[in-house]
Short mmCIF file of C-alpha atoms in Angstrom, two decimals:
data_model
loop_
_atom_site.label_atom_id
_atom_site.label_comp_id
_atom_site.label_asym_id
_atom_site.label_seq_id
_atom_site.Cartn_x
_atom_site.Cartn_y
_atom_site.Cartn_z
CA MET A 971 -0.23 -0.10 -0.11
CA LYS A 972 1.21 3.27 -0.52
CA HIS A 973 3.01 4.69 2.38
CA GLY A 974 3.48 8.43 1.47
CA THR A 975 4.58 10.84 -2.34
CA ASN A 976 6.90 10.58 -3.94
CA ILE A 977 10.23 12.69 -2.07
CA TYR A 978 12.74 11.42 -4.71
CA LYS A 979 10.78 14.10 -6.84
CA TYR A 980 10.30 16.52 -4.58
CA ALA A 981 13.79 16.59 -3.57
CA LYS A 982 14.87 17.36 -6.90
CA ARG A 983 12.24 19.92 -7.28
CA ILE A 984 13.78 21.92 -4.88
CA LYS A 985 17.59 20.97 -5.25
CA CYS A 986 18.06 18.75 -2.42
CA GLU A 987 18.95 15.73 -0.94
CA PRO A 988 15.72 13.32 0.05
CA GLU A 989 17.23 12.60 3.27
CA GLU A 990 17.06 16.41 3.69
CA LEU A 991 13.46 16.05 3.64
CA ILE A 992 10.79 15.42 6.98
CA ASP A 993 8.13 13.53 4.66
CA PHE A 994 4.87 13.99 6.98
CA SER A 995 2.95 12.19 4.01
CA SER A 996 4.25 9.19 5.19
CA ASN A 997 2.04 7.21 7.14
CA ILE A 998 4.09 4.68 9.11
CA ASN A 999 4.85 3.82 12.50
CA LEU A 1000 7.37 6.95 13.97
CA TYR A 1001 8.28 4.10 16.58
CA GLN A 1002 11.22 2.52 15.23
CA PRO A 1003 13.11 0.10 17.90
CA GLU A 1004 16.41 -0.96 17.70
CA ILE A 1005 15.78 -4.77 16.83
CA GLU A 1006 19.33 -7.66 16.16
CA PHE A 1007 18.47 -9.38 13.42
CA SER A 1008 20.20 -12.15 11.39
CA LEU A 1009 19.58 -14.64 8.87
CA SER A 1010 21.83 -17.84 8.30
CA SER A 1011 23.47 -17.90 4.79
CA LYS A 1012 21.93 -21.59 5.00
CA GLU A 1013 18.18 -20.00 5.50
CA VAL A 1014 19.02 -17.07 3.09
CA ALA A 1015 19.62 -19.94 0.65
CA LYS A 1016 16.57 -22.08 0.74
CA ASN A 1017 13.39 -21.55 -0.38
CA PRO A 1018 10.92 -21.13 2.43
CA ASP A 1019 7.71 -23.10 2.24
CA SER A 1020 6.05 -22.50 -0.25
CA LYS A 1021 2.15 -21.91 1.56
CA TYR A 1022 4.16 -20.80 4.37
CA LYS A 1023 2.62 -23.10 7.03
CA ASP A 1024 4.91 -21.86 10.20
CA PHE A 1025 4.34 -18.53 9.42
CA ARG A 1026 0.84 -18.85 9.16
CA ARG A 1027 0.22 -20.56 12.48
CA PHE A 1028 1.99 -17.81 13.93
CA LEU A 1029 -0.09 -15.24 12.49
CA ALA A 1030 -3.40 -17.14 13.41
CA GLN A 1031 -2.28 -17.71 17.18
CA LYS A 1032 -1.78 -13.86 17.04
CA TYR A 1033 -4.83 -12.37 15.28
CA GLU A 1034 -6.54 -15.78 17.27
CA ILE A 1035 -8.38 -16.92 14.18
CA LYS A 1036 -7.01 -20.62 12.19
CA LYS A 1037 -4.00 -21.20 10.26
CA SER A 1038 -6.70 -21.82 7.10
CA GLN A 1039 -7.97 -18.80 7.66
CA ILE A 1040 -5.15 -16.56 6.41
CA ALA A 1041 -3.02 -15.99 3.14
CA LEU A 1042 -0.14 -14.17 2.41
CA PHE A 1043 0.61 -11.88 -0.31
CA SER A 1044 3.81 -9.83 -1.31
CA SER A 1045 1.98 -6.76 -0.09
CA ALA A 1046 -1.08 -5.28 0.92
CA THR A 1047 -1.44 -4.28 -2.63
CA SER A 1048 -1.45 -7.47 -4.28
CA ALA A 1049 -3.31 -9.37 -1.89
CA ILE A 1050 -6.53 -6.85 -3.23
CA TYR A 1051 -5.38 -7.22 -7.00
CA GLN A 1052 -5.51 -11.12 -6.48
CA LEU A 1053 -8.91 -11.10 -4.42
CA PHE A 1054 -10.87 -8.58 -6.91
CA SER A 1055 -9.31 -10.68 -9.92
CA SER A 1056 -11.21 -14.42 -8.43
CA LEU A 1057 -14.37 -12.97 -6.92
CA LYS A 1058 -17.11 -13.24 -10.18
CA ARG A 1059 -19.44 -10.69 -8.91
CA LYS A 1060 -19.85 -7.33 -10.99
CA ASN A 1061 -20.74 -4.61 -8.79
CA VAL A 1062 -18.31 -2.78 -6.94
CA PHE A 1063 -19.54 -0.41 -4.47
CA LEU A 1064 -16.63 1.35 -2.87
CA TYR A 1065 -17.18 3.82 0.38
CA ALA A 1066 -14.93 7.03 -0.77
CA PRO A 1067 -12.72 8.45 0.12
CA LEU A 1068 -10.22 5.29 0.12
CA TYR A 1069 -6.95 4.26 -0.95
CA ARG A 1070 -6.87 4.99 -4.79
CA GLU A 1071 -6.23 1.25 -5.60
CA TYR A 1072 -9.00 -0.43 -4.96
CA GLU A 1073 -10.92 1.43 -8.09
CA LYS A 1074 -7.52 0.60 -9.92
CA ALA A 1075 -7.82 -3.46 -9.44
CA ALA A 1076 -11.65 -2.93 -9.65
CA LEU A 1077 -10.69 -1.42 -13.15
CA MET A 1078 -8.24 -4.13 -13.91
CA ALA A 1079 -11.01 -6.51 -12.87
CA LYS A 1080 -13.57 -5.23 -15.02
CA LYS A 1081 -16.48 -4.43 -12.41
CA ASN A 1082 -18.55 -1.85 -12.35
CA ILE A 1083 -17.93 0.37 -10.16
CA TYR A 1084 -20.14 2.74 -7.89
CA LYS A 1085 -19.04 5.28 -5.34
CA ILE A 1086 -20.99 6.24 -2.22
CA ASN A 1087 -19.73 9.18 -0.17
CA ARG A 1088 -19.24 8.13 3.47
CA ILE A 1089 -18.31 11.03 5.17
CA GLU A 1090 -21.74 12.60 3.53
CA ASP A 1091 -23.75 9.49 4.67
CA GLU A 1092 -22.00 5.90 5.16
CA LYS A 1093 -25.17 4.40 5.66
CA GLN A 1094 -26.19 4.88 1.96
CA VAL A 1095 -26.85 1.16 1.07
CA PRO A 1096 -25.53 -0.89 -1.98
CA LEU A 1097 -27.73 -3.07 -4.49
CA ASP A 1098 -28.22 -6.13 -3.50
CA ASP A 1099 -25.26 -9.41 -4.59
CA SER A 1100 -22.71 -6.84 -4.79
CA ILE A 1101 -19.18 -6.00 -3.72
CA VAL A 1102 -18.60 -3.61 -1.14
CA VAL A 1103 -15.13 -2.25 -0.15
CA PHE A 1104 -15.02 -0.48 3.37
CA VAL A 1105 -11.57 0.75 4.98
CA ASN A 1106 -11.54 1.36 9.04
CA PRO A 1107 -9.86 3.16 10.47
CA SER A 1108 -11.03 5.12 7.19
CA THR A 1109 -8.34 6.92 4.47
CA PRO A 1110 -7.52 9.64 4.01
CA GLU A 1111 -8.77 10.93 8.14
CA GLY A 1112 -8.78 8.00 9.66
CA THR A 1113 -11.69 8.05 11.03
CA TYR A 1114 -12.88 4.43 13.52
CA TYR A 1115 -16.80 3.49 12.56
CA GLU A 1116 -18.19 1.93 15.87
CA ASN A 1117 -21.27 1.22 13.80
CA ILE A 1118 -19.16 -1.05 11.70
CA LYS A 1119 -21.34 -3.65 13.23
CA GLU A 1120 -24.08 -2.24 11.76
CA LEU A 1121 -23.42 -1.44 8.64
CA MET A 1122 -22.22 -4.90 7.98
CA SER A 1123 -25.76 -6.77 8.96
CA THR A 1124 -27.07 -4.40 6.02
CA TRP A 1125 -24.42 -5.88 3.61
CA MET A 1126 -25.92 -9.35 4.94
CA GLU A 1127 -29.13 -9.14 4.70
CA LEU A 1128 -28.14 -7.86 1.21
CA ASN A 1129 -25.90 -10.49 0.43
CA CYS A 1130 -22.89 -8.67 0.16
CA THR A 1131 -19.75 -9.65 -0.34
CA ILE A 1132 -17.84 -7.33 2.29
CA ILE A 1133 -13.88 -5.99 2.16
CA LEU A 1134 -12.99 -4.58 5.29
CA ASP A 1135 -9.73 -3.40 5.52
CA GLU A 1136 -8.36 -2.96 8.73
CA SER A 1137 -4.34 -1.80 7.71
CA PHE A 1138 -4.70 0.80 10.66
CA LEU A 1139 -6.36 -0.16 13.36
CA GLU A 1140 -3.66 -1.19 15.48
CA PHE A 1141 -2.48 2.69 16.53
CA GLN A 1142 -5.35 1.91 18.89
CA GLU A 1143 -6.77 -0.43 20.50
CA LEU A 1144 -9.98 -0.37 18.26
CA ASP A 1145 -12.69 -3.63 17.54
CA SER A 1146 -11.30 -6.20 14.31
CA MET A 1147 -14.29 -7.75 12.50
CA ARG A 1148 -11.60 -10.79 12.13
CA GLN A 1149 -13.53 -12.71 14.39
CA GLU A 1150 -16.57 -12.52 11.84
CA ILE A 1151 -14.96 -14.71 8.96
CA SER A 1152 -16.39 -17.70 10.68
CA ASN A 1153 -20.07 -16.19 10.95
CA TYR A 1154 -20.00 -14.70 7.77
CA GLU A 1155 -18.56 -16.60 4.68
CA LYS A 1156 -18.77 -13.66 2.17
CA LEU A 1157 -15.88 -11.61 4.59
CA TYR A 1158 -13.30 -10.71 3.50
CA ILE A 1159 -10.91 -8.88 5.82
CA ILE A 1160 -7.49 -7.12 4.39
CA GLN A 1161 -4.28 -6.53 6.59
CA ALA A 1162 -1.20 -4.67 5.91
CA PHE A 1163 1.45 -5.26 8.20
CA SER A 1164 3.86 -2.64 6.84
CA LYS A 1165 2.06 0.13 9.01
CA PHE A 1166 1.81 -0.41 12.19
CA TYR A 1167 4.65 -2.19 12.40
CA SER A 1168 6.99 0.35 11.07
CA CYS A 1169 8.92 -1.96 8.30
CA ALA A 1170 7.85 -0.59 4.84
CA GLY A 1171 10.59 -2.31 3.04
CA VAL A 1172 9.13 -5.48 4.40
CA ARG A 1173 6.49 -6.77 1.71
CA VAL A 1174 4.02 -9.31 3.43
CA GLY A 1175 0.17 -8.23 3.05
CA ALA A 1176 -2.45 -10.51 3.83
CA ILE A 1177 -5.79 -11.56 3.50
CA PHE A 1178 -8.18 -12.99 6.97
CA SER A 1179 -11.41 -15.17 5.40
CA ASN A 1180 -12.65 -19.08 5.72
CA LYS A 1181 -11.05 -21.07 4.68
CA ASN A 1182 -13.05 -21.86 1.09
CA ASN A 1183 -11.77 -18.84 0.71
CA ILE A 1184 -8.51 -18.57 0.89
CA ARG A 1185 -8.95 -21.61 -1.26
CA THR A 1186 -9.56 -20.71 -3.93
CA LEU A 1187 -6.89 -17.63 -4.01
CA GLN A 1188 -4.09 -19.58 -4.18
CA PRO A 1189 -1.35 -16.67 -4.34
CA PRO A 1190 2.43 -17.53 -5.93
CA LEU A 1191 4.64 -19.98 -4.70
CA TRP A 1192 7.56 -18.66 -2.83
CA HIS A 1193 6.38 -15.32 -3.41
CA ILE A 1194 7.33 -13.86 -0.15
CA SER A 1195 11.14 -14.00 1.21
CA ASN A 1196 12.44 -15.80 4.06
CA LEU A 1197 14.06 -12.21 5.29
CA ASP A 1198 10.51 -10.40 5.32
CA VAL A 1199 9.22 -13.93 6.90
CA ASN A 1200 11.51 -13.67 9.39
CA PHE A 1201 11.85 -10.22 10.15
CA LEU A 1202 8.34 -9.68 10.63
CA LYS A 1203 8.04 -12.15 13.09
CA GLN A 1204 10.42 -10.67 15.13
CA ARG A 1205 9.03 -7.16 15.28
CA LEU A 1206 5.09 -9.09 15.77
CA SER A 1207 6.53 -11.24 18.98
CA ASP A 1208 7.98 -8.15 19.93
CA GLU A 1209 5.67 -7.94 22.69
CA SER A 1210 6.68 -4.28 24.17
CA PHE A 1211 5.96 -3.29 20.63
CA ALA A 1212 2.60 -2.42 20.68
CA LYS A 1213 2.34 -0.66 23.71
CA LYS A 1214 5.21 1.64 23.44
CA SER A 1215 4.24 2.49 20.65
CA ARG A 1216 0.73 3.33 20.95
CA GLU A 1217 2.08 5.55 24.39
CA LEU A 1218 4.37 7.35 21.75
CA HIS A 1219 1.76 7.64 19.52
CA LYS A 1220 -1.06 9.26 21.70
CA VAL A 1221 1.66 12.00 23.03
CA GLN A 1222 2.99 12.77 19.53
CA LYS A 1223 -0.91 12.97 18.14
CA GLU A 1224 -1.54 15.07 20.42
CA GLU A 1225 0.57 17.76 20.43
CA LEU A 1226 0.40 17.05 16.30
CA VAL A 1227 -3.06 18.66 16.46
CA TYR A 1228 -2.26 21.35 19.29
CA ILE A 1229 0.87 22.87 16.74
CA LEU A 1230 -1.98 21.93 13.75
CA SER A 1231 -4.74 24.24 15.50
CA GLU A 1232 -2.03 27.38 16.77
CA SER A 1233 -0.76 28.05 14.05
CA LYS A 1234 -4.42 29.58 12.61
CA LEU A 1235 -3.89 28.28 9.37
CA PHE A 1236 -6.56 25.73 9.48
CA THR A 1237 -10.53 25.89 10.01
CA GLU A 1238 -11.09 22.05 10.11
CA ILE A 1239 -9.06 19.80 12.04
CA VAL A 1240 -10.67 15.84 11.45
CA GLU A 1241 -10.21 14.23 14.67
CA SER A 1242 -8.24 11.09 14.44
CA ASP A 1243 -7.99 7.15 15.26
CA SER A 1244 -5.53 6.18 13.13
CA ASN A 1245 -1.86 8.36 13.08
CA PHE A 1246 -2.51 10.55 10.55
CA ILE A 1247 -4.56 14.17 10.33
CA LEU A 1248 -6.40 15.54 7.89
CA ALA A 1249 -7.25 19.37 8.25
CA TYR A 1250 -8.31 21.91 5.81
CA SER A 1251 -7.58 25.57 4.95
CA ASN A 1252 -9.07 27.29 1.86
CA LYS A 1253 -5.23 28.05 1.53
CA GLY A 1254 -4.07 24.60 1.02
CA LYS A 1255 -2.38 24.71 -2.46
CA ARG A 1256 -0.34 27.82 -0.66
CA ILE A 1257 0.83 26.05 2.70
CA TRP A 1258 1.54 23.01 0.50
CA GLU A 1259 3.95 24.91 -1.63
CA ASP A 1260 5.09 27.10 1.05
CA LEU A 1261 6.08 24.12 3.41
CA LEU A 1262 8.12 22.05 0.88
CA GLU A 1263 10.24 24.51 0.43
CA ARG A 1264 11.11 24.45 3.60
CA LYS A 1265 12.08 21.24 3.38
CA ILE A 1266 8.87 19.65 4.47
CA VAL A 1267 6.54 17.42 2.58
CA VAL A 1268 3.02 16.66 3.13
CA ARG A 1269 -0.22 15.02 1.67
CA LYS A 1270 -1.73 16.93 -0.88
CA CYS A 1271 -5.74 15.21 -0.44
CA ALA A 1272 -6.60 15.82 -4.39
CA SER A 1273 -6.37 12.27 -5.11
CA PHE A 1274 -9.36 11.22 -2.89
CA ASP A 1275 -12.27 10.89 -4.05
CA TYR A 1276 -14.58 14.29 -2.46
CA LEU A 1277 -11.31 16.38 -1.54
CA ASN A 1278 -9.26 18.54 -3.10
CA ASN A 1279 -5.84 20.22 -2.33
CA ASN A 1280 -7.04 22.84 0.49
CA TRP A 1281 -6.88 19.86 2.86
CA LEU A 1282 -4.13 18.37 3.55
CA SER A 1283 -3.21 15.16 5.78
CA PHE A 1284 -0.03 15.13 8.22
CA ALA A 1285 1.70 12.00 9.86
CA VAL A 1286 2.41 11.71 13.17
CA LYS A 1287 6.17 11.75 13.81
CA ASP A 1288 8.96 12.26 16.09
CA GLU A 1289 9.59 15.06 18.83
CA VAL A 1290 12.42 16.80 16.47
CA ALA A 1291 10.12 16.85 13.29
CA GLN A 1292 7.03 18.18 14.88
CA ALA A 1293 8.84 21.06 16.08
CA SER A 1294 9.78 21.93 12.57
CA LEU A 1295 6.63 21.72 11.55
CA LYS A 1296 5.65 24.23 13.90
CA GLU A 1297 8.78 26.24 12.75
CA ALA A 1298 7.80 26.59 9.69
CA LEU A 1299 3.59 27.02 10.51
CA GLU A 1300 4.72 29.70 12.48
CA LYS A 1301 6.56 31.91 9.56
CA LEU A 1302 3.84 31.05 6.95
#
C-alpha cells in the first residue's frame, strides 16, 4: 500500500537530497525500535515453505483465528488485486474516499464501479449481491466507524461480499471484525503489516477469510522471502512494541493536533483514530508549497474522492520533526 508521496521527485524539484526532507506524507509508525536481526546463509539459500505454514500458524495465534483462514501476499496491494481477480460479482461499491488501488484493482478486473460518499452518509446502501469495500479506520482522515457491525449487518442482509480493510486498526486498541470471518462466508479482511509495524521495506500483506475463500485465492509459490517472513515475525513477537508504539503515538498525535490548531491556518482539523491528521485550509495549496520550500513534505488530498488540495494530511512524527513543522507553520 502506498506510504506517502514521492519524496525523490520533490527533493529534485527544490534541489536537495531526499534525506534532507522531513516527510509528513508517510504514514508509517514513527516508533522504530532497534532490533537484532540476522539470517544465516543457510536460511537465505533455501526456499521457504511454499505455503508458509509456520508463519501462518504464528499469525493465527496472534490474531486469534485459524491458520486455514489466512492467505499471504507480497503486499496488501498485491492482496487487493488478487482478491478482485478472484471475485465473480460485477458490481463494486466503494465507500469513498479510500485507498486508490481499490478502484484500480476493480477496473482491472472489469467490474462496474459505484461510489458512496461515506463522509456524508455511510449508511447509504449498495445493490443486492454486490461487492462492498470499506476501510476502517478510514483514509485519509483516520476515522474509526463504531457502527461497523450495524453497517455489516445491512450488507449481509443484502448478501454482499464485504471487503474490510483494517490496516490502520492497531495504532489504537480498536475492535477488529476478524472473528466475523467464521460467521459470514463472504467477508474478507485486508491486513497490511508495514504501517503499524514500521517496516515499509518488508513486503508482506494478508487476507483473512473463511478457509474455502482462502483456497480459491491461490497466491503464487514462494512470493515472500525468508528475510521478510523472519523480520516480520520478530517484529510481531516483540510484546513491548505495540504498547510503546501506542503510548508514543498518543502523545505525539496530541502534540501534532495542537501545532496545527495553534497555527491558526486551518479551519477544520478532523479527529483521528489513526496515525495521521487531516486538516483543511482555503490556502491549502499555498501552505503545501511553502512547507516544501522549507523541506517539509505533507500529503495533498486531491487524489481522494470528494476532497481537493486544500485538504492536507499530516502523519504523526517524532518530537524533532514536529518541532520543525511548528517552526515552519509559524513563519507562514
